[in-house]
Amino acid sequence: MMLRHLSVSCAGLLALVITAPARSADGRPPLAIRHGIVLDRSLVGPSANGPWTPIAAAGTEIRDGHDYPFAKRIDAPANYDGHSVQSPHLLIENVTFAGPVDVYTRRPVVFRRVSISPTMAAPWALHTRPEAGPVLFLWSSTSSATTAHLQRGLYLRSSSVTVYRSHLHRAADGIQIHAPHVRVLETLIDDLVAAKGDHNDGIQLLGQASDVEIARSRIVNRHPQTSCLNLSGARITVTDTYISGGGWTIYGGAQAVAGGGRPPRAIRVEGNIIGRNLFAKGGNFGAVAYWDHSPGSENVWLRNTFVTGEPVFRGDR
């Protein structure tokens, strides 16, 4: 098995080792990511997993009881890139969509090596409706065409969505999460766009978000407003992720309480690195604000540093 080592000096606090897991479509071993700081565009999205020759499709709604020329019905459980589907499902693989995709079907859907790039202004690239079944979004990408405004890359309103090794860019928000059981793993969110009235978030979690894992990802917001991570909900973990930019790099969720929302509970932010390449403080105003450390919150802030190795202390505001 191939082995590749990468060391990053952060005042002696960080040493990264990258190993090679299961092989990609063309036999090359894709790198296993230990920390999101190493992610770049060569490691995520459809073309990062080997030669890619997609078919073209228009935007669509995916509903029960319909057949689609770009989707295969798989009648048995299967495993994709280490992520299992336990029941019959739809596989959408090697497709480029020129418009938004709206998922209603209760059958699980696997998007693998898919690009969704609306050519006209759109509220989302991929929308999972509340009634939708589990969704895997693997080695895929969302973006807008050069002149079209995209409000959200992924608009997740259904339970049980996994995003893995994907590239979300050229949208006002990378991901909005309104539902439980969401995982964002080894994913790059960058190149956010700002139109009048936008509030840019790399990932925005709203009150219904719970049991969410964000790990080994890279989230960059070049705009001096809002955040890379806007956290709200319960049982949220953010680990081993690189984050840089925004107004505040992390909103801790306590601002939702002032607006009548639920207080954040059991939020764990650990082992993350905050960059200073865009703003000296991490974000335009600072690294973290509205962190709820009230008794009983069960929120944990641990081992988070700037890229230079200095500890980042939780923000109170």
PDB file of C-alpha atoms in Angstrom:
ATOM      1  CA  MET A   1       0.000   0.000   0.000  1.00  0.00           C
ATOM      2  CA  MET A   2       1.255   3.449  -0.849  1.00  0.00           C
ATOM      3  CA  LEU A   3       2.117   5.723   2.043  1.00  0.00           C
ATOM      4  CA  ARG A   4       2.593   9.443   1.921  1.00  0.00           C
ATOM      5  CA  HIS A   5       3.588  11.691   4.801  1.00  0.00           C
ATOM      6  CA  LEU A   6       2.877  15.384   5.137  1.00  0.00           C
ATOM      7  CA  SER A   7       4.105  17.426   8.082  1.00  0.00           C
ATOM      8  CA  VAL A   8       2.746  20.901   8.810  1.00  0.00           C
ATOM      9  CA  SER A   9       4.565  22.996  11.373  1.00  0.00           C
ATOM     10  CA  CYS A  10       2.226  24.844  13.727  1.00  0.00           C
ATOM     11  CA  ALA A  11       4.540  25.632  16.638  1.00  0.00           C
ATOM     12  CA  GLY A  12       4.996  21.903  17.063  1.00  0.00           C
ATOM     13  CA  LEU A  13       1.288  21.296  17.655  1.00  0.00           C
ATOM     14  CA  LEU A  14       0.319  19.601  14.411  1.00  0.00           C
ATOM     15  CA  ALA A  15       1.701  16.622  12.530  1.00  0.00           C
ATOM     16  CA  LEU A  16      -0.335  15.094   9.750  1.00  0.00           C
ATOM     17  CA  VAL A  17       0.000  11.663   8.190  1.00  0.00           C
ATOM     18  CA  ILE A  18      -1.875  10.813   5.004  1.00  0.00           C
ATOM     19  CA  THR A  19      -2.299   7.166   4.061  1.00  0.00           C
ATOM     20  CA  ALA A  20      -3.844   5.544   1.013  1.00  0.00           C
ATOM     21  CA  PRO A  21      -7.198   3.727   1.363  1.00  0.00           C
ATOM     22  CA  ALA A  22      -9.309   1.832  -1.198  1.00  0.00           C
ATOM     23  CA  ARG A  23      -8.490   2.561  -4.822  1.00  0.00           C
ATOM     24  CA  SER A  24     -10.292   5.053  -7.053  1.00  0.00           C
ATOM     25  CA  ALA A  25     -12.064   4.418 -10.362  1.00  0.00           C
ATOM     26  CA  ASP A  26      -8.835   4.258 -12.369  1.00  0.00           C
ATOM     27  CA  GLY A  27      -6.870   2.249  -9.813  1.00  0.00           C
ATOM     28  CA  ARG A  28      -5.106   5.196  -8.170  1.00  0.00           C
ATOM     29  CA  PRO A  29      -5.253   5.257  -4.348  1.00  0.00           C
ATOM     30  CA  PRO A  30      -7.016   8.454  -3.201  1.00  0.00           C
ATOM     31  CA  LEU A  31      -5.415  10.101  -0.201  1.00  0.00           C
ATOM     32  CA  ALA A  32      -7.045   9.591   3.198  1.00  0.00           C
ATOM     33  CA  ILE A  33      -7.415  12.982   4.840  1.00  0.00           C
ATOM     34  CA  ARG A  34      -6.402  13.295   8.484  1.00  0.00           C
ATOM     35  CA  HIS A  35      -7.088  17.038   8.703  1.00  0.00           C
ATOM     36  CA  GLY A  36      -8.909  19.441   6.407  1.00  0.00           C
ATOM     37  CA  ILE A  37      -5.915  21.759   6.189  1.00  0.00           C
ATOM     38  CA  VAL A  38      -4.497  19.576   3.398  1.00  0.00           C
ATOM     39  CA  LEU A  39      -7.589  19.670   1.187  1.00  0.00           C
ATOM     40  CA  ASP A  40      -7.443  21.405  -2.163  1.00  0.00           C
ATOM     41  CA  ARG A  41      -9.393  21.126  -5.414  1.00  0.00           C
ATOM     42  CA  SER A  42      -7.280  18.246  -6.660  1.00  0.00           C
ATOM     43  CA  LEU A  43      -8.590  16.011  -3.858  1.00  0.00           C
ATOM     44  CA  VAL A  44     -12.345  16.589  -4.113  1.00  0.00           C
ATOM     45  CA  GLY A  45     -15.111  16.544  -6.702  1.00  0.00           C
ATOM     46  CA  PRO A  46     -15.783  14.258  -9.690  1.00  0.00           C
ATOM     47  CA  SER A  47     -12.454  14.597 -11.486  1.00  0.00           C
ATOM     48  CA  ALA A  48     -10.432  13.873  -8.325  1.00  0.00           C
ATOM     49  CA  ASN A  49     -11.537  10.235  -8.438  1.00  0.00           C
ATOM     50  CA  GLY A  50     -10.066   9.367 -11.836  1.00  0.00           C
ATOM     51  CA  PRO A  51     -10.967  10.035 -15.485  1.00  0.00           C
ATOM     52  CA  TRP A  52     -14.485  11.416 -15.747  1.00  0.00           C
ATOM     53  CA  THR A  53     -16.729  11.321 -18.820  1.00  0.00           C
ATOM     54  CA  PRO A  54     -20.189  12.426 -17.675  1.00  0.00           C
ATOM     55  CA  ILE A  55     -23.499  12.591 -19.498  1.00  0.00           C
ATOM     56  CA  ALA A  56     -25.476  15.853 -19.526  1.00  0.00           C
ATOM     57  CA  ALA A  57     -28.933  16.323 -18.007  1.00  0.00           C
ATOM     58  CA  ALA A  58     -31.260  19.206 -17.244  1.00  0.00           C
ATOM     59  CA  GLY A  59     -32.358  20.137 -13.743  1.00  0.00           C
ATOM     60  CA  THR A  60     -35.041  17.815 -12.416  1.00  0.00           C
ATOM     61  CA  GLU A  61     -37.296  16.606  -9.616  1.00  0.00           C
ATOM     62  CA  ILE A  62     -36.707  13.040  -8.444  1.00  0.00           C
ATOM     63  CA  ARG A  63     -39.964  11.447  -7.275  1.00  0.00           C
ATOM     64  CA  ASP A  64     -41.265   8.017  -6.421  1.00  0.00           C
ATOM     65  CA  GLY A  65     -42.862   6.070  -9.253  1.00  0.00           C
ATOM     66  CA  HIS A  66     -40.770   7.636 -12.024  1.00  0.00           C
ATOM     67  CA  ASP A  67     -37.855   6.391 -14.099  1.00  0.00           C
ATOM     68  CA  TYR A  68     -34.977   8.652 -15.100  1.00  0.00           C
ATOM     69  CA  PRO A  69     -32.487   8.051 -17.932  1.00  0.00           C
ATOM     70  CA  PHE A  70     -29.578   9.152 -15.753  1.00  0.00           C
ATOM     71  CA  ALA A  71     -30.509   6.964 -12.726  1.00  0.00           C
ATOM     72  CA  LYS A  72     -30.034   3.234 -12.187  1.00  0.00           C
ATOM     73  CA  ARG A  73     -32.281   1.216  -9.904  1.00  0.00           C
ATOM     74  CA  ILE A  74     -30.146  -0.894  -7.589  1.00  0.00           C
ATOM     75  CA  ASP A  75     -32.221  -3.613  -5.942  1.00  0.00           C
ATOM     76  CA  ALA A  76     -29.762  -4.751  -3.283  1.00  0.00           C
ATOM     77  CA  PRO A  77     -27.723  -3.143  -0.494  1.00  0.00           C
ATOM     78  CA  ALA A  78     -24.400  -1.715  -1.649  1.00  0.00           C
ATOM     79  CA  ASN A  79     -21.314   0.097  -0.449  1.00  0.00           C
ATOM     80  CA  TYR A  80     -19.952   3.265  -2.079  1.00  0.00           C
ATOM     81  CA  ASP A  81     -16.576   4.646  -0.998  1.00  0.00           C
ATOM     82  CA  GLY A  82     -17.031   3.127   2.442  1.00  0.00           C
ATOM     83  CA  HIS A  83     -20.616   4.385   2.869  1.00  0.00           C
ATOM     84  CA  SER A  84     -23.303   1.727   2.910  1.00  0.00           C
ATOM     85  CA  VAL A  85     -26.879   1.755   1.640  1.00  0.00           C
ATOM     86  CA  GLN A  86     -28.943  -0.923   3.334  1.00  0.00           C
ATOM     87  CA  SER A  87     -31.899  -1.143   0.939  1.00  0.00           C
ATOM     88  CA  PRO A  88     -32.838  -0.790  -2.760  1.00  0.00           C
ATOM     89  CA  HIS A  89     -31.844   2.651  -4.024  1.00  0.00           C
ATOM     90  CA  LEU A  90     -31.191   4.924  -6.984  1.00  0.00           C
ATOM     91  CA  LEU A  91     -27.631   5.432  -8.240  1.00  0.00           C
ATOM     92  CA  ILE A  92     -26.955   8.659 -10.143  1.00  0.00           C
ATOM     93  CA  GLU A  93     -23.365   8.540 -11.329  1.00  0.00           C
ATOM     94  CA  ASN A  94     -21.244  10.460 -13.864  1.00  0.00           C
ATOM     95  CA  VAL A  95     -23.845  13.116 -14.662  1.00  0.00           C
ATOM     96  CA  THR A  96     -23.679  16.894 -15.078  1.00  0.00           C
ATOM     97  CA  PHE A  97     -26.916  18.732 -14.312  1.00  0.00           C
ATOM     98  CA  ALA A  98     -27.444  22.186 -15.827  1.00  0.00           C
ATOM     99  CA  GLY A  99     -30.224  23.081 -13.397  1.00  0.00           C
ATOM    100  CA  PRO A 100     -31.301  22.452  -9.784  1.00  0.00           C
ATOM    101  CA  VAL A 101     -32.062  18.936  -8.565  1.00  0.00           C
ATOM    102  CA  ASP A 102     -34.963  18.463  -6.140  1.00  0.00           C
ATOM    103  CA  VAL A 103     -35.199  15.131  -4.279  1.00  0.00           C
ATOM    104  CA  TYR A 104     -38.643  13.989  -3.099  1.00  0.00           C
ATOM    105  CA  THR A 105     -38.316  10.194  -3.370  1.00  0.00           C
ATOM    106  CA  ARG A 106     -38.351   8.124  -0.190  1.00  0.00           C
ATOM    107  CA  ARG A 107     -35.997   5.653  -1.823  1.00  0.00           C
ATOM    108  CA  PRO A 108     -32.338   6.286  -0.898  1.00  0.00           C
ATOM    109  CA  VAL A 109     -30.402   8.171  -3.591  1.00  0.00           C
ATOM    110  CA  VAL A 110     -26.658   7.982  -4.222  1.00  0.00           C
ATOM    111  CA  PHE A 111     -25.101  10.878  -6.157  1.00  0.00           C
ATOM    112  CA  ARG A 112     -21.591   9.827  -7.134  1.00  0.00           C
ATOM    113  CA  ARG A 113     -19.290  11.866  -9.380  1.00  0.00           C
ATOM    114  CA  VAL A 114     -22.085  14.314 -10.160  1.00  0.00           C
ATOM    115  CA  SER A 115     -21.827  18.026 -10.954  1.00  0.00           C
ATOM    116  CA  ILE A 116     -24.814  20.340 -10.422  1.00  0.00           C
ATOM    117  CA  SER A 117     -24.220  23.791 -11.941  1.00  0.00           C
ATOM    118  CA  PRO A 118     -27.393  25.770 -12.646  1.00  0.00           C
ATOM    119  CA  THR A 119     -27.015  28.056 -15.652  1.00  0.00           C
ATOM    120  CA  MET A 120     -29.711  30.421 -14.361  1.00  0.00           C
ATOM    121  CA  ALA A 121     -30.271  31.985 -10.930  1.00  0.00           C
ATOM    122  CA  ALA A 122     -31.480  29.324  -8.494  1.00  0.00           C
ATOM    123  CA  PRO A 123     -32.300  28.964  -4.778  1.00  0.00           C
ATOM    124  CA  TRP A 124     -30.242  25.734  -4.560  1.00  0.00           C
ATOM    125  CA  ALA A 125     -28.229  23.242  -6.555  1.00  0.00           C
ATOM    126  CA  LEU A 126     -29.450  20.189  -4.606  1.00  0.00           C
ATOM    127  CA  HIS A 127     -32.544  20.273  -2.375  1.00  0.00           C
ATOM    128  CA  THR A 128     -33.505  17.265  -0.236  1.00  0.00           C
ATOM    129  CA  ARG A 129     -37.171  17.626   0.711  1.00  0.00           C
ATOM    130  CA  PRO A 130     -38.291  16.742   4.279  1.00  0.00           C
ATOM    131  CA  GLU A 131     -39.927  13.502   3.083  1.00  0.00           C
ATOM    132  CA  ALA A 132     -36.879  12.293   1.124  1.00  0.00           C
ATOM    133  CA  GLY A 133     -34.997   9.149   2.054  1.00  0.00           C
ATOM    134  CA  PRO A 134     -31.269   8.955   2.858  1.00  0.00           C
ATOM    135  CA  VAL A 135     -28.931  10.689   0.407  1.00  0.00           C
ATOM    136  CA  LEU A 136     -25.214  10.141  -0.306  1.00  0.00           C
ATOM    137  CA  PHE A 137     -23.401  12.960  -2.136  1.00  0.00           C
ATOM    138  CA  LEU A 138     -19.976  11.509  -2.971  1.00  0.00           C
ATOM    139  CA  TRP A 139     -17.088  12.888  -5.040  1.00  0.00           C
ATOM    140  CA  SER A 140     -19.468  15.501  -6.438  1.00  0.00           C
ATOM    141  CA  SER A 141     -19.720  19.270  -6.845  1.00  0.00           C
ATOM    142  CA  THR A 142     -22.136  22.185  -6.838  1.00  0.00           C
ATOM    143  CA  SER A 143     -21.548  25.618  -8.325  1.00  0.00           C
ATOM    144  CA  SER A 144     -23.240  28.324 -10.355  1.00  0.00           C
ATOM    145  CA  ALA A 145     -22.534  29.274 -13.925  1.00  0.00           C
ATOM    146  CA  THR A 146     -20.409  32.399 -14.242  1.00  0.00           C
ATOM    147  CA  THR A 147     -23.310  34.851 -14.548  1.00  0.00           C
ATOM    148  CA  ALA A 148     -25.966  32.998 -12.498  1.00  0.00           C
ATOM    149  CA  HIS A 149     -26.540  33.522  -8.779  1.00  0.00           C
ATOM    150  CA  LEU A 150     -26.876  30.419  -6.630  1.00  0.00           C
ATOM    151  CA  GLN A 151     -28.231  30.890  -3.105  1.00  0.00           C
ATOM    152  CA  ARG A 152     -27.219  27.484  -1.670  1.00  0.00           C
ATOM    153  CA  GLY A 153     -25.089  24.613  -2.853  1.00  0.00           C
ATOM    154  CA  LEU A 154     -26.860  22.004  -0.720  1.00  0.00           C
ATOM    155  CA  TYR A 155     -30.215  22.722   0.933  1.00  0.00           C
ATOM    156  CA  LEU A 156     -30.699  19.792   3.320  1.00  0.00           C
ATOM    157  CA  ARG A 157     -34.171  19.419   4.787  1.00  0.00           C
ATOM    158  CA  SER A 158     -34.242  15.622   5.042  1.00  0.00           C
ATOM    159  CA  SER A 159     -32.667  13.301   7.561  1.00  0.00           C
ATOM    160  CA  SER A 160     -29.622  11.130   6.916  1.00  0.00           C
ATOM    161  CA  VAL A 161     -27.500  12.932   4.331  1.00  0.00           C
ATOM    162  CA  THR A 162     -23.776  12.268   3.907  1.00  0.00           C
ATOM    163  CA  VAL A 163     -21.519  14.610   1.922  1.00  0.00           C
ATOM    164  CA  TYR A 164     -18.088  13.158   1.171  1.00  0.00           C
ATOM    165  CA  ARG A 165     -15.071  14.369  -0.830  1.00  0.00           C
ATOM    166  CA  SER A 166     -17.176  17.007  -2.572  1.00  0.00           C
ATOM    167  CA  HIS A 167     -16.507  20.559  -3.728  1.00  0.00           C
ATOM    168  CA  LEU A 168     -19.148  23.212  -3.040  1.00  0.00           C
ATOM    169  CA  HIS A 169     -18.398  26.635  -4.482  1.00  0.00           C
ATOM    170  CA  ARG A 170     -19.811  29.693  -6.242  1.00  0.00           C
ATOM    171  CA  ALA A 171     -22.887  29.937  -3.991  1.00  0.00           C
ATOM    172  CA  ALA A 172     -23.896  32.363  -1.255  1.00  0.00           C
ATOM    173  CA  ASP A 173     -24.046  29.465   1.251  1.00  0.00           C
ATOM    174  CA  GLY A 174     -22.216  26.191   0.805  1.00  0.00           C
ATOM    175  CA  ILE A 175     -24.683  24.117   2.862  1.00  0.00           C
ATOM    176  CA  GLN A 176     -27.827  24.889   4.846  1.00  0.00           C
ATOM    177  CA  ILE A 177     -28.816  22.125   7.272  1.00  0.00           C
ATOM    178  CA  HIS A 178     -32.355  21.984   8.658  1.00  0.00           C
ATOM    179  CA  ALA A 179     -32.533  18.303   9.621  1.00  0.00           C
ATOM    180  CA  PRO A 180     -30.900  15.614  11.791  1.00  0.00           C
ATOM    181  CA  HIS A 181     -28.233  13.033  10.970  1.00  0.00           C
ATOM    182  CA  VAL A 182     -26.059  14.932   8.494  1.00  0.00           C
ATOM    183  CA  ARG A 183     -22.372  14.202   7.908  1.00  0.00           C
ATOM    184  CA  VAL A 184     -19.980  16.485   6.012  1.00  0.00           C
ATOM    185  CA  LEU A 185     -16.668  14.685   5.564  1.00  0.00           C
ATOM    186  CA  GLU A 186     -13.474  15.668   3.733  1.00  0.00           C
ATOM    187  CA  THR A 187     -15.316  18.330   1.757  1.00  0.00           C
ATOM    188  CA  LEU A 188     -14.090  21.663   0.388  1.00  0.00           C
ATOM    189  CA  ILE A 189     -16.310  24.753   0.571  1.00  0.00           C
ATOM    190  CA  ASP A 190     -14.812  27.883  -0.951  1.00  0.00           C
ATOM    191  CA  ASP A 191     -15.232  30.707  -3.470  1.00  0.00           C
ATOM    192  CA  LEU A 192     -18.534  31.867  -1.966  1.00  0.00           C
ATOM    193  CA  VAL A 193     -20.299  34.630  -3.900  1.00  0.00           C
ATOM    194  CA  ALA A 194     -22.045  37.667  -2.471  1.00  0.00           C
ATOM    195  CA  ALA A 195     -24.989  39.454  -4.056  1.00  0.00           C
ATOM    196  CA  LYS A 196     -27.055  42.208  -2.472  1.00  0.00           C
ATOM    197  CA  GLY A 197     -28.803  40.859   0.622  1.00  0.00           C
ATOM    198  CA  ASP A 198     -26.699  37.704   0.937  1.00  0.00           C
ATOM    199  CA  HIS A 199     -25.350  36.555   4.277  1.00  0.00           C
ATOM    200  CA  ASN A 200     -22.530  34.201   3.417  1.00  0.00           C
ATOM    201  CA  ASP A 201     -22.038  31.039   5.464  1.00  0.00           C
ATOM    202  CA  GLY A 202     -19.878  28.096   4.540  1.00  0.00           C
ATOM    203  CA  ILE A 203     -22.236  25.855   6.543  1.00  0.00           C
ATOM    204  CA  GLN A 204     -25.314  27.189   8.312  1.00  0.00           C
ATOM    205  CA  LEU A 205     -27.061  24.955  10.829  1.00  0.00           C
ATOM    206  CA  LEU A 206     -30.560  25.986  11.833  1.00  0.00           C
ATOM    207  CA  GLY A 207     -32.751  25.012  14.776  1.00  0.00           C
ATOM    208  CA  GLN A 208     -33.823  21.581  13.488  1.00  0.00           C
ATOM    209  CA  ALA A 209     -30.225  20.451  12.947  1.00  0.00           C
ATOM    210  CA  SER A 210     -29.090  17.715  15.314  1.00  0.00           C
ATOM    211  CA  ASP A 211     -26.654  14.820  15.334  1.00  0.00           C
ATOM    212  CA  VAL A 212     -24.470  16.532  12.745  1.00  0.00           C
ATOM    213  CA  GLU A 213     -20.811  15.705  12.096  1.00  0.00           C
ATOM    214  CA  ILE A 214     -18.427  18.034  10.236  1.00  0.00           C
ATOM    215  CA  ALA A 215     -14.969  16.509  10.000  1.00  0.00           C
ATOM    216  CA  ARG A 216     -11.668  16.802   8.103  1.00  0.00           C
ATOM    217  CA  SER A 217     -13.072  19.493   5.818  1.00  0.00           C
ATOM    218  CA  ARG A 218     -11.885  22.893   4.586  1.00  0.00           C
ATOM    219  CA  ILE A 219     -14.270  25.869   4.725  1.00  0.00           C
ATOM    220  CA  VAL A 220     -13.220  29.288   3.433  1.00  0.00           C
ATOM    221  CA  ASN A 221     -15.347  32.452   3.286  1.00  0.00           C
ATOM    222  CA  ARG A 222     -13.501  35.287   1.560  1.00  0.00           C
ATOM    223  CA  HIS A 223     -16.242  37.812   2.442  1.00  0.00           C
ATOM    224  CA  PRO A 224     -15.937  39.976   5.585  1.00  0.00           C
ATOM    225  CA  GLN A 225     -19.422  39.108   6.859  1.00  0.00           C
ATOM    226  CA  THR A 226     -21.317  36.267   8.525  1.00  0.00           C
ATOM    227  CA  SER A 227     -19.274  33.081   8.965  1.00  0.00           C
ATOM    228  CA  CYS A 228     -17.614  29.880   7.866  1.00  0.00           C
ATOM    229  CA  LEU A 229     -19.709  27.969  10.410  1.00  0.00           C
ATOM    230  CA  ASN A 230     -22.995  29.184  11.880  1.00  0.00           C
ATOM    231  CA  LEU A 231     -23.798  26.584  14.535  1.00  0.00           C
ATOM    232  CA  SER A 232     -27.200  25.934  16.038  1.00  0.00           C
ATOM    233  CA  GLY A 233     -29.027  22.827  17.172  1.00  0.00           C
ATOM    234  CA  ALA A 234     -27.974  19.878  19.318  1.00  0.00           C
ATOM    235  CA  ARG A 235     -25.259  17.230  19.278  1.00  0.00           C
ATOM    236  CA  ILE A 236     -23.067  18.905  16.690  1.00  0.00           C
ATOM    237  CA  THR A 237     -19.390  17.994  16.288  1.00  0.00           C
ATOM    238  CA  VAL A 238     -16.806  19.937  14.298  1.00  0.00           C
ATOM    239  CA  THR A 239     -13.409  18.252  14.290  1.00  0.00           C
ATOM    240  CA  ASP A 240     -10.097  18.433  12.416  1.00  0.00           C
ATOM    241  CA  THR A 241     -11.384  21.078  10.008  1.00  0.00           C
ATOM    242  CA  TYR A 242      -9.646  24.121   8.538  1.00  0.00           C
ATOM    243  CA  ILE A 243     -11.745  27.304   8.595  1.00  0.00           C
ATOM    244  CA  SER A 244     -10.820  30.799   7.448  1.00  0.00           C
ATOM    245  CA  GLY A 245     -12.655  34.052   6.838  1.00  0.00           C
ATOM    246  CA  GLY A 246     -16.135  35.471   7.307  1.00  0.00           C
ATOM    247  CA  GLY A 247     -17.174  38.196   9.723  1.00  0.00           C
ATOM    248  CA  TRP A 248     -16.648  35.792  12.607  1.00  0.00           C
ATOM    249  CA  THR A 249     -15.144  32.488  11.530  1.00  0.00           C
ATOM    250  CA  ILE A 250     -17.484  30.598  13.891  1.00  0.00           C
ATOM    251  CA  TYR A 251     -20.830  31.681  15.293  1.00  0.00           C
ATOM    252  CA  GLY A 252     -21.381  29.531  18.376  1.00  0.00           C
ATOM    253  CA  GLY A 253     -25.172  29.524  18.335  1.00  0.00           C
ATOM    254  CA  ALA A 254     -26.017  31.755  21.284  1.00  0.00           C
ATOM    255  CA  GLN A 255     -27.205  34.485  18.914  1.00  0.00           C
ATOM    256  CA  ALA A 256     -30.182  32.251  18.082  1.00  0.00           C
ATOM    257  CA  VAL A 257     -31.388  32.530  21.675  1.00  0.00           C
ATOM    258  CA  ALA A 258     -31.554  36.329  21.448  1.00  0.00           C
ATOM    259  CA  GLY A 259     -33.854  35.915  18.444  1.00  0.00           C
ATOM    260  CA  GLY A 260     -36.161  33.519  20.269  1.00  0.00           C
ATOM    261  CA  GLY A 261     -34.493  30.333  19.048  1.00  0.00           C
ATOM    262  CA  ARG A 262     -33.439  27.273  20.996  1.00  0.00           C
ATOM    263  CA  PRO A 263     -30.106  27.353  22.828  1.00  0.00           C
ATOM    264  CA  PRO A 264     -27.372  25.201  21.282  1.00  0.00           C
ATOM    265  CA  ARG A 265     -26.698  21.999  23.185  1.00  0.00           C
ATOM    266  CA  ALA A 266     -23.867  19.465  23.155  1.00  0.00           C
ATOM    267  CA  ILE A 267     -21.830  21.245  20.488  1.00  0.00           C
ATOM    268  CA  ARG A 268     -18.249  19.981  20.366  1.00  0.00           C
ATOM    269  CA  VAL A 269     -15.611  21.960  18.458  1.00  0.00           C
ATOM    270  CA  GLU A 270     -12.248  20.229  18.708  1.00  0.00           C
ATOM    271  CA  GLY A 271      -8.911  20.095  16.923  1.00  0.00           C
ATOM    272  CA  ASN A 272      -9.726  22.687  14.271  1.00  0.00           C
ATOM    273  CA  ILE A 273      -7.338  25.175  12.671  1.00  0.00           C
ATOM    274  CA  ILE A 274      -8.334  28.758  11.907  1.00  0.00           C
ATOM    275  CA  GLY A 275      -6.492  30.426   9.048  1.00  0.00           C
ATOM    276  CA  ARG A 276      -5.247  34.010   8.896  1.00  0.00           C
ATOM    277  CA  ASN A 277      -4.719  34.209   5.152  1.00  0.00           C
ATOM    278  CA  LEU A 278      -7.855  36.309   4.592  1.00  0.00           C
ATOM    279  CA  PHE A 279      -8.111  38.283   7.843  1.00  0.00           C
ATOM    280  CA  ALA A 280      -5.536  38.720  10.575  1.00  0.00           C
ATOM    281  CA  LYS A 281      -8.060  37.708  13.266  1.00  0.00           C
ATOM    282  CA  GLY A 282      -9.275  34.659  11.373  1.00  0.00           C
ATOM    283  CA  GLY A 283     -12.508  36.435  10.501  1.00  0.00           C
ATOM    284  CA  ASN A 284     -12.964  40.118   9.786  1.00  0.00           C
ATOM    285  CA  PHE A 285     -14.028  40.735  13.422  1.00  0.00           C
ATOM    286  CA  GLY A 286     -12.490  37.699  15.048  1.00  0.00           C
ATOM    287  CA  ALA A 287     -12.371  33.918  15.243  1.00  0.00           C
ATOM    288  CA  VAL A 288     -15.429  32.988  17.315  1.00  0.00           C
ATOM    289  CA  ALA A 289     -18.438  34.747  18.794  1.00  0.00           C
ATOM    290  CA  TYR A 290     -21.709  33.860  20.540  1.00  0.00           C
ATOM    291  CA  TRP A 291     -20.270  30.742  22.114  1.00  0.00           C
ATOM    292  CA  ASP A 292     -22.758  29.447  24.690  1.00  0.00           C
ATOM    293  CA  HIS A 293     -20.939  28.263  27.806  1.00  0.00           C
ATOM    294  CA  SER A 294     -23.914  28.462  30.144  1.00  0.00           C
ATOM    295  CA  PRO A 295     -24.307  25.759  32.836  1.00  0.00           C
ATOM    296  CA  GLY A 296     -25.844  22.624  31.404  1.00  0.00           C
ATOM    297  CA  SER A 297     -25.113  23.480  27.780  1.00  0.00           C
ATOM    298  CA  GLU A 298     -22.626  20.581  27.458  1.00  0.00           C
ATOM    299  CA  ASN A 299     -20.794  22.596  24.798  1.00  0.00           C
ATOM    300  CA  VAL A 300     -17.086  21.794  24.438  1.00  0.00           C
ATOM    301  CA  TRP A 301     -14.315  23.972  22.955  1.00  0.00           C
ATOM    302  CA  LEU A 302     -11.008  22.087  22.874  1.00  0.00           C
ATOM    303  CA  ARG A 303      -7.611  22.206  21.120  1.00  0.00           C
ATOM    304  CA  ASN A 304      -8.564  24.768  18.465  1.00  0.00           C
ATOM    305  CA  THR A 305      -5.625  26.818  17.176  1.00  0.00           C
ATOM    306  CA  PHE A 306      -4.667  29.414  14.631  1.00  0.00           C
ATOM    307  CA  VAL A 307      -2.578  28.107  11.766  1.00  0.00           C
ATOM    308  CA  THR A 308       0.475  29.526  13.565  1.00  0.00           C
ATOM    309  CA  GLY A 309      -0.201  27.242  16.535  1.00  0.00           C
ATOM    310  CA  GLU A 310      -1.576  29.840  18.948  1.00  0.00           C
ATOM    311  CA  PRO A 311      -4.640  28.657  20.869  1.00  0.00           C
ATOM    312  CA  VAL A 312      -8.001  30.125  19.904  1.00  0.00           C
ATOM    313  CA  PHE A 313     -10.169  30.851  22.914  1.00  0.00           C
ATOM    314  CA  ARG A 314     -13.919  30.599  22.741  1.00  0.00           C
ATOM    315  CA  GLY A 315     -15.653  33.885  22.056  1.00  0.00           C
ATOM    316  CA  ASP A 316     -18.272  35.465  24.240  1.00  0.00           C
ATOM    317  CA  ARG A 317     -20.400  38.297  22.930  1.00  0.00           C
TER     318      ARG A 317
END
